[in-house]
Coordinates of C-alpha atoms and ligand atoms in Angstrom, one line a residue:
X1 CA -16.2 -8.4 -19.0
X2 CA -13.8 -6.4 -21.1
X3 CA -10.3 -7.9 -21.4
X4 CA -7.2 -5.6 -21.3
X5 CA -3.8 -6.5 -22.6
X6 CA -1.2 -7.1 -19.9
X7 CA 0.9 -4.2 -21.3
X8 CA -2.0 -1.8 -20.4
X9 CA -2.7 -3.2 -16.9
X10 CA -0.5 -0.8 -14.9
X11 CA -0.3 3.0 -15.0
X12 CA 2.6 5.0 -13.7
X13 CA 2.2 8.6 -12.6
X14 CA 5.3 10.6 -11.7
X15 CA 4.9 12.9 -8.6
X16 CA 7.3 15.3 -7.0
X17 CA 10.4 14.3 -5.0
X18 CA 11.2 11.3 -7.2
X19 CA 8.0 9.6 -6.1
X20 CA 5.8 7.7 -8.5
X21 CA 2.3 6.2 -8.1
X22 CA 1.8 2.9 -9.8
X23 CA -1.7 1.5 -9.9
X24 CA -4.1 -0.8 -11.8
X25 CA -6.7 1.5 -13.4
X26 CA -9.0 -1.4 -14.4
X27 CA -9.6 -2.2 -10.8
X28 CA -12.3 0.0 -9.3
X29 CA -11.2 2.8 -6.9
X30 CA -12.3 1.2 -3.6
X31 CA -10.3 -1.9 -4.4
X32 CA -7.4 -0.3 -6.3
X33 CA -4.2 -0.2 -4.3
X34 CA -1.8 2.7 -4.6
X35 CA 1.8 1.4 -5.1
X36 CA 4.4 4.0 -4.2
X37 CA 7.8 4.0 -5.8
X38 CA 10.3 6.2 -4.0
X39 CA 13.7 6.6 -5.7
X40 CA 16.8 7.0 -3.6
X41 CA 20.5 7.4 -4.5
X42 CA 21.5 3.9 -3.5
X43 CA 18.3 2.0 -3.5
X44 CA 14.6 2.4 -4.2
X45 CA 11.5 1.6 -2.2
X46 CA 8.3 0.0 -3.4
X47 CA 5.5 0.4 -0.9
X48 CA 3.0 -2.4 -1.7
X49 CA 2.7 -4.5 -4.8
X50 CA -0.9 -4.7 -5.9
X51 CA -3.2 -7.5 -6.9
X52 CA -0.6 -9.8 -8.4
X53 CA -2.8 -10.5 -11.4
X54 CA -0.2 -9.2 -13.9
X55 CA 3.5 -9.4 -13.3
X56 CA 5.0 -6.1 -12.1
X57 CA 8.5 -7.2 -13.0
X58 CA 7.5 -8.1 -16.6
X59 CA 5.5 -5.0 -17.3
X60 CA 7.8 -2.5 -15.4
X61 CA 11.3 -4.0 -15.8
X62 CA 12.9 -0.7 -14.7
X63 CA 11.7 -1.5 -11.1
X64 CA 14.4 -4.0 -10.6
X65 CA 17.2 -2.3 -12.5
X66 CA 18.4 -0.9 -9.1
X67 CA 18.3 -2.4 -5.6
X68 CA 14.7 -2.3 -4.4
X69 CA 13.1 -2.8 -1.0
X70 CA 9.6 -4.1 -1.3
X71 CA 7.7 -3.0 1.8
X72 CA 4.3 -4.2 2.8
X73 CA 2.2 -1.4 4.4
X74 CA 0.2 -4.4 5.7
X75 CA -0.8 -7.8 4.3
X76 CA -4.2 -7.5 2.7
X77 CA -4.3 -9.1 -0.8
X78 CA -4.5 -5.9 -2.7
X79 CA -1.2 -4.7 -1.2
X80 CA 1.0 -7.8 -1.2
X81 CA 0.2 -10.1 -4.1
X82 CA 3.2 -9.0 -6.1
X83 CA 5.7 -9.2 -3.4
X84 CA 6.9 -12.7 -4.3
X85 CA 8.5 -11.2 -7.4
X86 CA 11.0 -9.2 -5.4
X87 CA 14.0 -10.5 -3.5
X88 CA 13.9 -8.0 -0.5
X89 CA 10.6 -8.1 1.3
X90 CA 9.9 -6.1 4.4
X91 CA 6.9 -6.2 6.8
X92 CA 6.0 -5.5 10.4
X93 CA 6.4 -8.6 12.6
X94 CA 2.7 -8.6 13.6
X95 CA 1.8 -9.6 10.0
X96 CA 4.9 -11.6 9.0
X97 CA 3.0 -14.9 9.3
X98 CA 0.4 -13.7 6.8
X99 CA 3.1 -12.7 4.2
X100 CA 4.7 -16.1 4.7
X101 CA 1.4 -18.1 4.4
X102 CA -1.3 -15.9 2.8
X103 CA -4.7 -17.4 2.2
X104 CA -8.1 -16.1 1.1
X105 CA -9.2 -15.4 4.7
X106 CA -6.2 -13.8 6.3
X107 CA -5.6 -11.5 3.3
X108 CA -9.4 -10.7 2.8
X109 CA -9.2 -11.9 -0.8
X110 CA -12.2 -14.2 -0.4
X111 CA -14.3 -11.4 0.9
X112 CA -13.4 -8.8 -1.8
X113 CA -12.2 -10.5 -5.0
X114 CA -15.1 -10.7 -7.4
X115 CA -16.7 -9.1 -10.4
X116 CA -17.5 -5.9 -8.4
X117 CA -13.7 -5.3 -8.2
X118 CA -13.1 -4.9 -11.9
X119 CA -13.8 -2.6 -14.8
X120 CA -11.9 -5.1 -16.9
X121 CA -9.9 -8.3 -16.5
X122 CA -6.4 -8.7 -17.6
X123 CA -5.8 -11.1 -20.5
X124 CA -5.3 -14.1 -18.2
X125 CA -8.8 -15.2 -17.2
X126 CA -7.4 -18.3 -15.4
X127 CA -5.4 -16.2 -13.0
X128 CA -8.6 -14.4 -12.0
X129 CA -10.7 -17.6 -11.6
X130 CA -8.0 -19.2 -9.5
X131 CA -7.0 -16.1 -7.7
X132 CA -4.7 -16.6 -4.8
X133 CA -1.9 -14.7 -3.1
X134 CA 1.5 -16.3 -3.4
X135 CA 3.7 -16.7 -0.3
X136 CA 6.5 -14.1 0.0
X137 CA 8.2 -14.7 3.4
X138 CA 9.8 -11.5 4.7
X139 CA 13.6 -11.1 4.4
X140 CA 13.5 -8.3 7.0
X141 CA 11.1 -7.3 9.8
X142 CA 10.6 -3.6 10.4
X143 CA 9.4 -2.2 13.7
X144 CA 8.5 1.1 15.1
X145 CA 11.3 3.7 14.9
X146 CA 13.4 1.8 12.3
X147 CA 14.7 3.8 9.4
X148 CA 14.8 2.8 5.8
X149 CA 17.9 4.5 4.3
X150 CA 17.8 5.0 0.6
X151 CA 21.1 6.8 0.5
X152 CA 20.1 10.4 0.1
X153 CA 16.7 10.1 1.8
X154 CA 15.4 8.3 4.9
X155 CA 12.0 7.1 5.9
X156 CA 11.0 6.3 9.4
X157 CA 8.8 3.4 10.2
X158 CA 5.7 4.2 12.4
X159 CA 3.7 1.3 13.6
X160 CA 0.1 2.4 13.0
X161 CA -2.2 -0.6 13.8
X162 CA -6.0 -0.4 13.8
X163 CA -7.0 -1.4 10.2
X164 CA -4.7 -4.4 10.7
X165 CA -2.3 -5.3 13.5
X166 CA 0.9 -4.9 11.6
X167 CA 0.0 -1.7 9.6
X168 CA 2.9 0.7 9.2
X169 CA 3.2 4.2 7.9
X170 CA 6.4 5.6 6.5
X171 CA 7.4 9.2 7.3
X172 CA 9.9 11.2 5.4
X173 CA 10.5 14.2 7.7
X174 CA 12.7 16.1 5.2
X175 CA 9.8 16.4 2.6
X176 CA 7.0 16.1 5.2
X177 CA 5.6 13.2 3.2
X178 CA 3.5 10.5 4.8
X179 CA 2.8 7.1 3.3
X180 CA -0.1 5.6 5.4
X181 CA -1.2 2.4 3.8
X182 CA -4.9 1.7 4.7
X183 CA -5.0 3.3 8.2
X184 CA -5.7 6.6 6.5
X185 CA -6.7 7.8 3.0
X186 CA -9.2 10.1 1.5
X187 CA -12.0 7.6 1.1
X188 CA -14.1 5.1 3.2
X189 CA -11.8 3.6 5.9
X190 CA -12.1 -0.1 7.0
X191 CA -12.1 -0.6 10.7
X192 CA -14.1 -3.9 10.9
X193 CA -11.9 -6.4 9.2
X194 CA -11.4 -9.6 11.2
X195 CA -8.1 -8.3 12.8
X196 CA -9.0 -4.6 13.0
X197 CA -9.0 -2.9 16.4
X198 CA -10.9 0.4 16.6
X199 CA -9.1 1.6 19.8
X200 CA -5.7 1.0 18.2
X201 CA -7.1 2.8 15.1
X202 CA -7.9 5.8 17.3
X203 CA -4.4 5.9 18.8
X204 CA -2.8 5.6 15.4
X205 CA -4.9 8.5 13.9
X206 CA -4.3 10.7 16.9
X207 CA -0.6 10.2 16.4
X208 CA -0.6 10.9 12.7
X209 CA -2.7 14.1 13.4
X210 CA 0.3 15.5 15.3
X211 CA 2.8 15.1 12.4
X212 CA 3.5 18.3 10.3
X213 CA 2.4 16.4 7.1
X214 CA 2.6 18.3 3.8
X215 CA 1.3 15.6 1.6
X216 CA -0.4 12.2 2.4
X217 CA 0.0 9.3 0.0
X218 CA -2.4 6.6 1.2
X219 CA -3.1 3.0 0.2
X220 CA -6.2 3.9 -1.9
X221 CA -7.8 7.0 -3.5
X222 CA -6.0 10.3 -4.4
X223 CA -3.3 11.9 -2.3
X224 CA -4.2 14.9 -0.3
X225 CA -2.5 17.9 1.4
X226 CA -1.8 17.9 5.2
X227 CA -4.8 20.2 5.9
X228 CA -7.2 17.7 4.3
X229 CA -5.5 14.8 6.2
X230 CA -6.1 16.5 9.5
X231 CA -9.7 17.3 8.5
X232 CA -10.2 13.6 7.7
X233 CA -8.9 12.6 11.1
X234 CA -11.0 15.2 12.9
X235 CA -14.1 13.9 11.0
X236 CA -13.2 10.3 12.0
X237 CA -13.1 11.3 15.7
X238 CA -16.3 13.2 15.4
X239 CA -18.0 10.0 14.1
X240 CA -16.5 8.0 16.9
X241 CA -17.4 9.8 20.1
X242 CA -15.8 8.2 23.1
X243 CA -12.5 7.4 21.3
X244 CA -11.1 11.0 21.3
Ligands
LIG301 ZN1 -6.1 -3.2 3.9
LIG302 ZN1 -6.2 -1.9 0.7

């Protein structure tokens, strides 16, 4: 397996509205988590923290030059393994126990971490062979309807279970931007994890379908416009007769 220097492990892509995508391009697309950095006047938001194989704080020191809220869209390994590096950690109460005591089973790491996940390994082969997610107990629990105030912008917490019980989406009404984690993205969705619930999944998607979304930033795969998002949801319901 090709080995990549730590300095080349992350890639940052600036988007509009002071939003940046951070990801790990040497992880294959299906496994590659989108980390979303949202810059506010008083504090910033980091939605998800990736595989944890390489230190985010060491490679991207600008992340912690300002106050930062590290939110977990949910607690699968590909979304939370960097959370222990950040002092303010937010999660929905339904998955707070996993963030506090992650293991290979409850984070899905045992099921998914393997050679198929990688185009290349970072230059720390031991951290791959001994892969584990470090505990990062929440410092704040966030529930349906709460607001994350960044100073000049606010994001509303929507509880969107189905992929996992504590899955949240974050909705910025002002820019009509939706961050959806793994409950919705433009790629194969997972509704059969050990704690998935397909009926809750249907309710969450029906709810997101009603939002006037302009752009969707999901937990994996490229972002898409609202029309594409609604088409994805319609296709999901077409494939799940009886859940509409
Ligand atoms: Zn997930
Ligand atoms: Zn994921």
